[in-house]
Structure formats: structure tokens, C-alpha cells
Tab-separated table of C-alpha atoms and ligand atoms in Angstrom:
chain	number	residue	atom	x	y	z
A	150	MET	CA	-7.545	5.041	-9.087
A	151	LEU	CA	-9.435	8.321	-9.197
A	152	PHE	CA	-11.723	9.068	-12.130
A	153	THR	CA	-11.483	12.780	-12.745
A	154	THR	CA	-14.222	13.203	-15.339
A	155	ASP	CA	-17.849	12.084	-15.520
A	156	VAL	CA	-17.300	10.127	-18.702
A	157	PHE	CA	-14.395	7.801	-19.442
A	158	ASP	CA	-13.808	7.424	-23.154
A	159	GLY	CA	-11.938	4.155	-23.430
A	160	LEU	CA	-11.906	0.440	-22.753
A	161	ILE	CA	-12.050	-0.914	-19.213
A	162	ILE	CA	-11.189	-4.585	-18.704
A	163	LYS	CA	-12.136	-6.086	-15.354
A	164	ASN	CA	-9.973	-9.043	-14.456
A	165	GLU	CA	-12.109	-11.757	-12.890
A	166	LEU	CA	-9.617	-14.613	-13.257
A	167	LEU	CA	-9.946	-16.763	-10.147
A	168	TRP	CA	-7.175	-19.299	-9.694
A	169	LYS	CA	-4.945	-20.694	-6.956
A	170	GLU	CA	-2.448	-23.361	-7.922
A	171	VAL	CA	0.545	-24.801	-6.099
A	172	LEU	CA	3.301	-24.890	-8.728
A	173	HIS	CA	6.008	-26.221	-6.477
A	174	GLN	CA	6.654	-26.944	-2.824
A	175	ASP	CA	9.282	-28.416	-0.568
A	176	ALA	CA	9.624	-28.713	3.197
A	177	HIS	CA	10.108	-24.980	3.670
A	178	THR	CA	8.602	-23.046	0.776
A	179	VAL	CA	5.678	-23.044	-1.595
A	180	THR	CA	5.277	-21.399	-5.014
A	181	LEU	CA	1.749	-20.361	-5.956
A	182	LYS	CA	0.199	-19.164	-9.201
A	183	VAL	CA	-2.734	-16.900	-8.413
A	184	GLY	CA	-5.410	-15.425	-10.683
A	185	GLY	CA	-5.335	-11.651	-10.975
A	186	GLY	CA	-9.045	-11.396	-10.182
A	187	GLU	CA	-8.706	-12.980	-6.737
A	188	TRP	CA	-9.589	-10.564	-3.917
A	189	ARG	CA	-6.256	-9.912	-2.237
A	190	ASP	CA	-7.359	-9.918	1.366
A	191	ALA	CA	-9.172	-13.222	0.895
A	192	PHE	CA	-6.012	-14.614	-0.712
A	193	VAL	CA	-3.849	-13.431	2.220
A	194	LYS	CA	-6.262	-15.094	4.665
A	195	TRP	CA	-6.229	-18.261	2.562
A	196	THR	CA	-2.391	-18.396	2.660
A	197	LEU	CA	-2.487	-18.058	6.458
A	198	ALA	CA	-5.072	-20.829	6.730
A	199	GLN	CA	-2.751	-23.083	4.674
A	200	GLY	CA	0.080	-22.390	7.149
A	201	TYR	CA	2.050	-20.179	4.737
A	202	ALA	CA	3.959	-17.185	6.093
A	203	GLY	CA	4.960	-13.997	4.296
A	204	LEU	CA	1.856	-11.984	3.490
A	205	GLU	CA	0.567	-11.471	7.052
A	206	ASN	CA	1.629	-7.794	7.194
A	207	LEU	CA	-0.420	-7.153	4.055
A	208	ILE	CA	-3.744	-8.173	5.583
A	209	SER	CA	-6.778	-5.879	5.157
A	210	ILE	CA	-5.473	-4.004	2.122
A	211	PRO	CA	-8.392	-3.800	-0.300
A	212	GLY	CA	-8.005	-4.645	-3.973
A	213	THR	CA	-7.272	-7.535	-6.277
A	214	VAL	CA	-4.202	-9.687	-6.782
A	215	TRP	CA	-3.369	-8.191	-10.198
A	216	ALA	CA	-3.119	-4.698	-8.685
A	217	ALA	CA	-0.577	-5.764	-6.049
A	218	PRO	CA	2.468	-5.732	-8.363
A	219	VAL	CA	1.323	-2.550	-10.133
A	220	GLN	CA	1.504	-0.558	-6.923
A	221	ASN	CA	4.013	-2.902	-5.283
A	222	ILE	CA	1.760	-2.660	-2.276
A	223	GLY	CA	3.428	-2.492	1.083
A	224	ALA	CA	2.549	-2.191	4.732
A	225	TYR	CA	4.198	-2.518	8.119
A	226	GLY	CA	7.645	-3.076	6.680
A	227	LYS	CA	6.714	-5.655	4.044
A	228	GLU	CA	6.524	-5.076	0.280
A	229	ILE	CA	4.751	-7.566	-1.939
A	230	ASN	CA	7.669	-7.796	-4.391
A	231	GLU	CA	9.618	-9.695	-1.717
A	232	HIS	CA	7.293	-12.608	-2.547
A	233	ILE	CA	6.698	-12.133	-6.277
A	234	VAL	CA	8.504	-14.519	-8.613
A	235	GLU	CA	6.758	-13.695	-11.890
A	236	VAL	CA	3.967	-11.582	-13.302
A	237	HIS	CA	2.028	-13.056	-16.240
A	238	GLY	CA	0.050	-10.942	-18.653
A	239	ILE	CA	-0.733	-9.708	-22.126
A	240	ASP	CA	0.511	-6.527	-23.714
A	241	LEU	CA	-2.635	-5.172	-25.351
A	242	THR	CA	-0.572	-3.364	-27.977
A	243	ASP	CA	0.849	-6.700	-29.172
A	244	PRO	CA	-1.301	-7.835	-32.152
A	245	SER	CA	-0.493	-11.485	-31.416
A	246	ALA	CA	-1.660	-11.065	-27.785
A	247	THR	CA	1.012	-13.510	-26.668
A	248	LEU	CA	1.072	-14.327	-22.970
A	249	GLN	CA	4.204	-12.787	-21.460
A	250	ILE	CA	5.982	-13.942	-18.336
A	251	LEU	CA	7.888	-11.166	-16.596
A	252	PRO	CA	10.336	-12.332	-13.943
A	253	ALA	CA	10.373	-10.134	-10.836
A	254	ASP	CA	13.572	-8.368	-11.974
A	255	ALA	CA	11.847	-7.193	-15.153
A	256	CYS	CA	9.026	-5.583	-13.155
A	257	LEU	CA	11.373	-2.823	-11.881
A	258	PHE	CA	9.785	-2.789	-8.442
A	259	GLY	CA	10.383	0.258	-6.272
A	260	TYR	CA	8.675	1.973	-3.359
A	261	ARG	CA	4.971	1.678	-4.329
A	262	ASP	CA	6.178	1.564	-7.907
A	263	SER	CA	6.744	-0.802	-10.839
A	264	ILE	CA	7.080	-0.927	-14.620
A	265	PHE	CA	3.273	-1.269	-14.751
A	266	LYS	CA	2.982	2.381	-13.683
A	267	HIS	CA	5.444	3.537	-16.341
A	268	ALA	CA	6.475	1.781	-19.590
A	269	LEU	CA	3.578	-0.719	-19.407
A	270	ALA	CA	0.982	1.629	-17.894
A	271	GLY	CA	-2.510	1.299	-19.296
A	272	HIS	CA	-1.812	-1.477	-21.793
A	273	PHE	CA	-0.574	-4.510	-19.895
A	274	LEU	CA	-3.290	-6.854	-18.661
A	275	ILE	CA	-1.938	-8.803	-15.688
A	276	THR	CA	-3.533	-12.232	-15.738
A	277	HIS	CA	-1.713	-14.103	-12.943
A	278	VAL	CA	0.945	-13.481	-10.313
A	279	VAL	CA	3.366	-16.153	-9.058
A	280	PHE	CA	4.320	-15.868	-5.383
A	281	THR	CA	6.770	-17.693	-3.178
A	282	LEU	CA	5.992	-18.066	0.537
A	283	GLN	CA	7.481	-19.853	3.512
A	284	LYS	CA	5.823	-22.710	5.305
A	285	TYR	CA	5.271	-21.508	8.850
A	286	ASP	CA	7.722	-23.039	11.312
A	287	PRO	CA	7.562	-21.617	14.868
A	288	ASP	CA	11.264	-22.395	15.375
A	289	THR	CA	12.458	-20.269	12.464
A	290	TYR	CA	9.649	-17.720	12.009
A	291	PHE	CA	10.796	-14.148	12.515
A	292	PRO	CA	7.897	-11.695	12.339
A	293	ASN	CA	8.248	-8.250	10.861
A	294	ALA	CA	6.735	-6.356	13.773
A	295	ASN	CA	8.720	-3.186	14.348
A	296	TYR	CA	6.197	-0.536	13.253
A	297	PRO	CA	5.158	1.726	16.145
A	298	ASP	CA	1.452	0.794	16.022
A	299	VAL	CA	2.392	-2.889	16.200
A	300	THR	CA	4.987	-2.558	18.969
A	301	LYS	CA	2.535	-0.453	21.025
A	302	ARG	CA	-0.081	-3.143	20.618
A	303	LEU	CA	2.370	-5.916	21.606
A	304	GLU	CA	3.245	-3.951	24.734
A	305	SER	CA	-0.363	-3.371	25.675
A	306	ASP	CA	-1.202	-7.065	25.129
A	307	GLY	CA	1.889	-8.143	27.092
A	308	LEU	CA	3.241	-10.021	24.065
A	309	THR	CA	6.773	-10.361	22.718
A	310	ILE	CA	7.862	-11.007	19.151
A	311	GLY	CA	8.386	-14.644	20.101
A	312	ASP	CA	4.664	-14.986	20.863
A	313	LEU	CA	3.680	-14.101	17.298
A	314	SER	CA	2.611	-16.548	14.630
A	315	PRO	CA	1.732	-15.212	11.161
A	316	THR	CA	-1.960	-15.547	12.003
A	317	ARG	CA	-1.643	-13.690	15.320
A	318	LEU	CA	0.349	-10.886	13.681
A	319	ALA	CA	-2.220	-10.628	10.870
A	320	GLN	CA	-5.011	-10.425	13.428
A	321	ILE	CA	-3.250	-7.601	15.293
A	322	ILE	CA	-2.589	-5.667	12.073
A	323	ALA	CA	-6.172	-6.161	10.886
A	324	GLU	CA	-7.425	-4.728	14.195
A	325	ILE	CA	-5.058	-1.742	13.976
A	326	ARG	CA	-6.218	-1.021	10.442
A	327	ALA	CA	-9.891	-1.338	11.318
A	328	SER	CA	-9.442	1.182	14.144
A	329	LYS	CA	-7.551	3.677	12.015
A	330	PHE	CA	-8.854	3.626	8.455
A	331	PRO	CA	-12.370	4.439	7.215
A	332	ASN	CA	-14.762	1.665	6.356
A	333	LEU	CA	-14.730	1.347	2.584
A	334	GLY	CA	-18.378	0.324	2.573
A	335	THR	CA	-19.233	3.743	3.970
A	336	TYR	CA	-16.701	6.154	2.471
A	337	GLY	CA	-15.051	6.481	-0.907
A	338	THR	CA	-11.301	6.625	-0.357
A	339	ALA	CA	-8.082	5.117	-1.654
A	340	TRP	CA	-6.671	5.309	1.892
A	341	SER	CA	-3.120	6.695	1.435
A	342	PHE	CA	-3.584	9.484	-1.100
A	343	PHE	CA	0.042	10.678	-1.214
A	344	LYS	CA	3.362	8.872	-1.147
A	345	ASN	CA	5.579	9.404	1.857
A	346	LEU	CA	8.171	12.091	1.405
A	347	ILE	CA	11.771	11.005	0.839
A	348	VAL	CA	14.248	13.822	1.502
A	349	THR	CA	18.021	14.157	1.402
A	350	PRO	CA	19.937	14.462	4.710
A	351	GLU	CA	20.400	18.200	3.987
A	352	GLN	CA	16.681	18.723	3.367
A	353	PHE	CA	15.941	16.743	6.516
A	354	GLU	CA	18.203	19.037	8.588
A	355	GLN	CA	16.303	22.064	7.246
A	356	PHE	CA	13.027	20.342	8.009
A	357	LYS	CA	14.145	19.574	11.558
A	358	ASP	CA	15.223	23.179	12.146
A	359	ARG	CA	11.670	24.192	11.428
A	360	TYR	CA	9.858	21.181	12.934
A	361	PRO	CA	12.146	19.696	15.640
A	362	GLU	CA	9.485	17.163	16.659
A	363	VAL	CA	9.150	15.683	13.128
A	364	THR	CA	8.881	11.891	12.846
A	365	ALA	CA	11.240	10.362	10.260
A	366	TYR	CA	12.850	7.044	9.292
A	367	PRO	CA	16.264	6.600	7.660
A	368	VAL	CA	16.140	5.148	4.140
A	369	ASP	CA	18.710	4.740	1.347
A	370	GLY	CA	20.005	8.199	0.504
A	371	GLY	CA	18.071	10.142	3.127
A	372	PHE	CA	14.987	10.092	5.319
A	373	LYS	CA	11.359	9.131	4.912
A	374	ILE	CA	8.963	11.617	6.492
A	375	PRO	CA	5.429	10.232	6.826
A	376	THR	CA	3.165	12.503	4.787
A	377	TRP	CA	0.383	12.135	7.374
A	378	TRP	CA	2.696	13.947	9.794
A	379	ILE	CA	3.128	16.877	7.406
A	380	ILE	CA	-0.594	17.129	6.655
A	381	ASP	CA	-1.423	16.944	10.338
A	382	HIS	CA	1.352	18.989	11.973
A	383	ALA	CA	2.704	21.319	9.289
A	384	ILE	CA	-0.515	22.351	7.539
A	385	GLY	CA	-3.065	21.318	10.167
A	386	ARG	CA	-5.461	19.653	7.754
A	387	LYS	CA	-6.232	16.487	9.752
A	388	GLY	CA	-9.994	16.156	10.180
A	389	LYS	CA	-10.578	19.325	8.118
A	390	ARG	CA	-13.176	19.393	5.403
A	391	ILE	CA	-13.521	21.407	2.192
A	392	GLY	CA	-16.968	20.806	0.720
A	393	ASN	CA	-17.406	17.066	0.493
A	394	VAL	CA	-13.748	16.061	0.879
A	395	TRP	CA	-11.657	15.798	4.014
A	396	CYS	CA	-8.534	14.334	5.580
A	397	TRP	CA	-9.649	11.468	7.806
A	398	ASP	CA	-9.578	12.410	11.490
A	399	LYS	CA	-7.634	9.311	12.576
A	400	GLN	CA	-5.110	9.340	9.708
A	401	ALA	CA	-4.547	12.592	7.843
A	402	LEU	CA	-3.093	10.920	4.732
A	403	VAL	CA	-6.468	9.376	3.996
A	404	VAL	CA	-8.285	11.777	1.680
A	405	THR	CA	-11.917	10.758	1.979
A	406	ASN	CA	-15.058	11.483	0.016
A	407	TYR	CA	-17.479	12.680	2.662
A	408	GLY	CA	-20.511	12.291	0.425
A	409	TRP	CA	-20.947	13.121	-3.191
A	410	ALA	CA	-17.659	14.788	-4.071
A	411	THR	CA	-16.856	14.612	-7.763
A	412	GLY	CA	-13.471	13.615	-9.210
A	413	PRO	CA	-12.569	17.267	-9.963
A	414	GLU	CA	-13.439	18.260	-6.374
A	415	ILE	CA	-11.087	15.615	-5.010
A	416	VAL	CA	-8.348	16.664	-7.436
A	417	ALA	CA	-8.801	20.295	-6.359
A	418	PHE	CA	-8.620	19.275	-2.682
A	419	SER	CA	-5.405	17.318	-3.255
A	420	LYS	CA	-3.869	20.254	-5.122
A	421	THR	CA	-4.740	22.546	-2.192
A	422	LEU	CA	-2.876	20.204	0.167
A	423	GLN	CA	0.112	20.056	-2.198
A	424	ALA	CA	0.229	23.853	-2.483
A	425	GLU	CA	-0.004	24.346	1.278
A	426	VAL	CA	2.774	21.813	1.913
A	427	ARG	CA	4.964	23.512	-0.703
A	428	GLU	CA	4.332	26.919	0.848
A	429	LYS	CA	4.892	25.858	4.463
A	430	CYS	CA	7.630	23.245	4.045
A	431	GLY	CA	9.214	23.968	0.660
A	432	VAL	CA	8.763	20.349	-0.480
A	433	ASP	CA	6.501	18.619	-2.996
A	434	ILE	CA	4.284	15.714	-2.013
A	435	GLU	CA	3.334	13.346	-4.800
A	436	ALA	CA	-0.014	11.574	-5.252
A	437	GLU	CA	0.074	7.800	-4.857
A	438	VAL	CA	-3.395	7.573	-6.381
A	439	ASN	CA	-3.543	7.284	-10.176
A	440	PHE	CA	-5.661	9.960	-11.852
A	441	VAL	CA	-7.657	8.785	-14.877
B	187	NAP	P1	1.984	4.322	10.250
B	187	NAP	O1	2.141	3.007	10.914
B	187	NAP	O2	1.279	5.424	10.987
B	187	NAP	O3	3.382	4.832	9.789
B	187	NAP	C1	3.471	6.080	9.113
B	187	NAP	C2	4.533	5.990	8.092
B	187	NAP	O4	5.782	5.867	8.752
B	187	NAP	C3	4.317	4.785	7.200
B	187	NAP	O5	3.912	5.239	5.964
B	187	NAP	C4	5.651	4.064	7.227
B	187	NAP	O6	6.251	4.008	5.961
B	187	NAP	C5	6.551	4.862	8.152
B	187	NAP	N1	7.084	3.962	9.189
B	187	NAP	C6	6.495	3.624	10.358
B	187	NAP	N2	7.306	2.810	11.066
B	187	NAP	C7	8.404	2.608	10.322
B	187	NAP	C8	9.600	1.856	10.515
B	187	NAP	N3	9.790	1.138	11.620
B	187	NAP	N4	10.508	1.873	9.524
B	187	NAP	C9	10.292	2.580	8.396
B	187	NAP	N5	9.191	3.309	8.157
B	187	NAP	C10	8.255	3.337	9.111
B	187	NAP	O7	1.258	4.127	8.823
B	187	NAP	P2	-0.291	3.925	8.467
B	187	NAP	O8	-0.755	5.068	7.674
B	187	NAP	O9	-1.081	3.489	9.667
B	187	NAP	O10	-0.240	2.710	7.454
B	187	NAP	C11	0.193	1.464	7.922
B	187	NAP	C12	0.932	0.775	6.832
B	187	NAP	O11	0.067	0.515	5.740
B	187	NAP	C13	2.108	1.592	6.283
B	187	NAP	O12	3.189	0.738	6.069
B	187	NAP	C14	1.553	2.136	4.986
B	187	NAP	O13	2.548	2.362	4.017
B	187	NAP	C15	0.649	0.993	4.581
B	187	NAP	N6	-0.331	1.412	3.600
B	187	NAP	C16	-0.078	1.099	2.310
B	187	NAP	C17	-0.937	1.468	1.315
B	187	NAP	C18	-0.617	1.129	-0.106
B	187	NAP	O14	0.202	0.290	-0.406
B	187	NAP	N7	-1.217	1.802	-1.037
B	187	NAP	C19	-2.095	2.165	1.651
B	187	NAP	C20	-2.348	2.475	2.987
B	187	NAP	C21	-1.429	2.116	3.961
B	187	NAP	P3	5.823	2.949	4.819
B	187	NAP	O15	4.647	3.545	4.150
B	187	NAP	O16	7.039	2.900	3.969
B	187	NAP	O17	5.495	1.655	5.474
């Protein structure tokens, strides 16, 4: 979330609901109700310590549990909605303030997207999230470990997929992230500033004519082109600074506040990147960050 003015004229509610409750479990799965104010990374580590599998790819993503369904956070081939059963909350426009329980289907999850960014944006207070996870069983566990950074690391460590437990995979991903993303205690950043670009097969062919070396992944209806690749290779902005804002030198998608950049400065920087991408590539990149 990027505040774009010095003064915010409105109500801010900070969810500090701390709660972890096992609602149901059997030999293979567990269903957990978790308070929205729980720090997500601590929760992921807690699930691993309990021997639960499922959230290991989502280690080291800053933020709270309530924000996970809003953004439908995802990383290394795993999206949080794969484990969400229900989202509980209160519609602040409802005078009776009745607690609502939205089953996962009603949350309209998409790629880094949900109903909480659209019809319920700004007025739905998420109180708790209900997750389902597997109990780790080495005989049946199949890790999601096909992202290039992870496969490179497995190769260099002489490991195979069969050597991975959820905890080992989480440790590897946490190390990759620590080496690649800025320390949030030092720099202001939301990490990925823009969504990845999804293009049609025709657009992709045009893109490839111009940039034959482009990295891309097939998705439903077309191809996903990592936006870091465009910012780095097409407009050459990786590691480049304008005033107090820059694209991180190890990951160009990470727009970072170098010092005392104001909200408007960061907005202006992001618009410069968007305009340059449009001019060079003829495509629009969309902010993943929410502007307030
Ligand atoms: P990366 O590993 O350098 O990969 C770059 C992009 O290529 C990613 O965005 C990823 O798409 C895509 N990609 C890579 N391997 C893929 C495969 N095997 N199949 C399909 N798509 C593939 O990315 P990174 O910047 O270091 O970030 C690592 C992960 O953290 C990524 O998954 C990224 O999305 C995630 N992340 C999420 C958030 C967030 O939820 N707000 C913020 C920061 C980073 P996807 O983005 O679809 O995975």
C-alpha cells in the first residue's frame, strides 16, 4: 500500500487479532482458524514447526494474515488461495456489523487478486482466515520446486526434489529471498511493484520478434512475461535511480525508496517506468501496489 499524500483523511483500522485454532484434523489434513493480525511469516514458520505442509513456498513474505487473501499472495508456484477455506470479516457498511463468512469461492481469487480489491475494497474488515494444510508425510510429499532460482539452488547443493521436506524447501526459499530482495528494515519497498505481464500468443510473437531472448511462461490464454525482465532488458532501468527512488539492483521489479522519497515521487517514478515500457514495448504494465 502506497500513501500518495501527506495527510490521509479517513479511518484506518489496524487488525491486531492474534489467534491460532485447530478447527478440525484427521490423519492427513488440518483445518486452522487464524487471526488476521498474526504476522504471516511467523505463522508460516509455526505451521512448519507443527509438521504441516503447504505454505512453505510462501516463507519470508512480509505482512499479516488478513492481507494474504486480499492480494492472494503467491510465490514460487504457490498461491495462498489453494489453502484458504473461508475468510471471516465484517462489512463496515453493514449497520448491523454482522460477522460474515465467505467461502473461498465467494472470494473470487485470481492472480494476485480477489473480491477484497474490488467489490469489497476499503470496507471489509477481515478478522480471521481459515486454512487447510496437509500433515507432512515424506512418502507422499511432493514439493513445488520448479522455479529457476530453486532448481539452480538444488543443483548447486547436489539435492533432488526427493531430498526436500517442507522445512528444507522453506529454508532454501528464505535464503534465496534474503539474497535477492532488500531488507525491509533498511529500505521502504513493497517488493514487487508491478504485476507480471500476461500477453496473448499474438502479442508474445510480436514481443519475441523484437526481444528474441525474452523469458516467458505459458499460462491460460497466453504467456506470462516477468515484468522484471522488461524493466531490466527492455528499458534498462535495473539499478537506476531518479532522485530518491530506484529499481533494486538485484531485482528490477522492486521499486525502492532510497531515502526520503515522498508518495508523489514514487508515483511519478512508477509512471515513468510505465510510459517507457509502453513506448518501447507497446504494452501496459499494471501496478500491484495499491495507491491510497
Ligand atoms: P523469479 O523467481 O525471478 O521469477 C520471475 C517471474 O517469473 C515470477 O514473477 C514468476 O511468476 C515467473 N516464473 C518463474 N518461474 C516460473 C515457472 N516455473 N512457472 C511459471 N512462472 C514462473 O521471481 P522473484 O521476483 O524472485 O520472486 C519470487 C517469487 O515471489 C515469485 O513467485 C513472485 O511472484 C513472488 N513474489 C510475490 C509477491 C506478492 O505476492 N506480492 C511479492 C514479491 C515476490 P509468478 O509471479 O507468477 O510466480
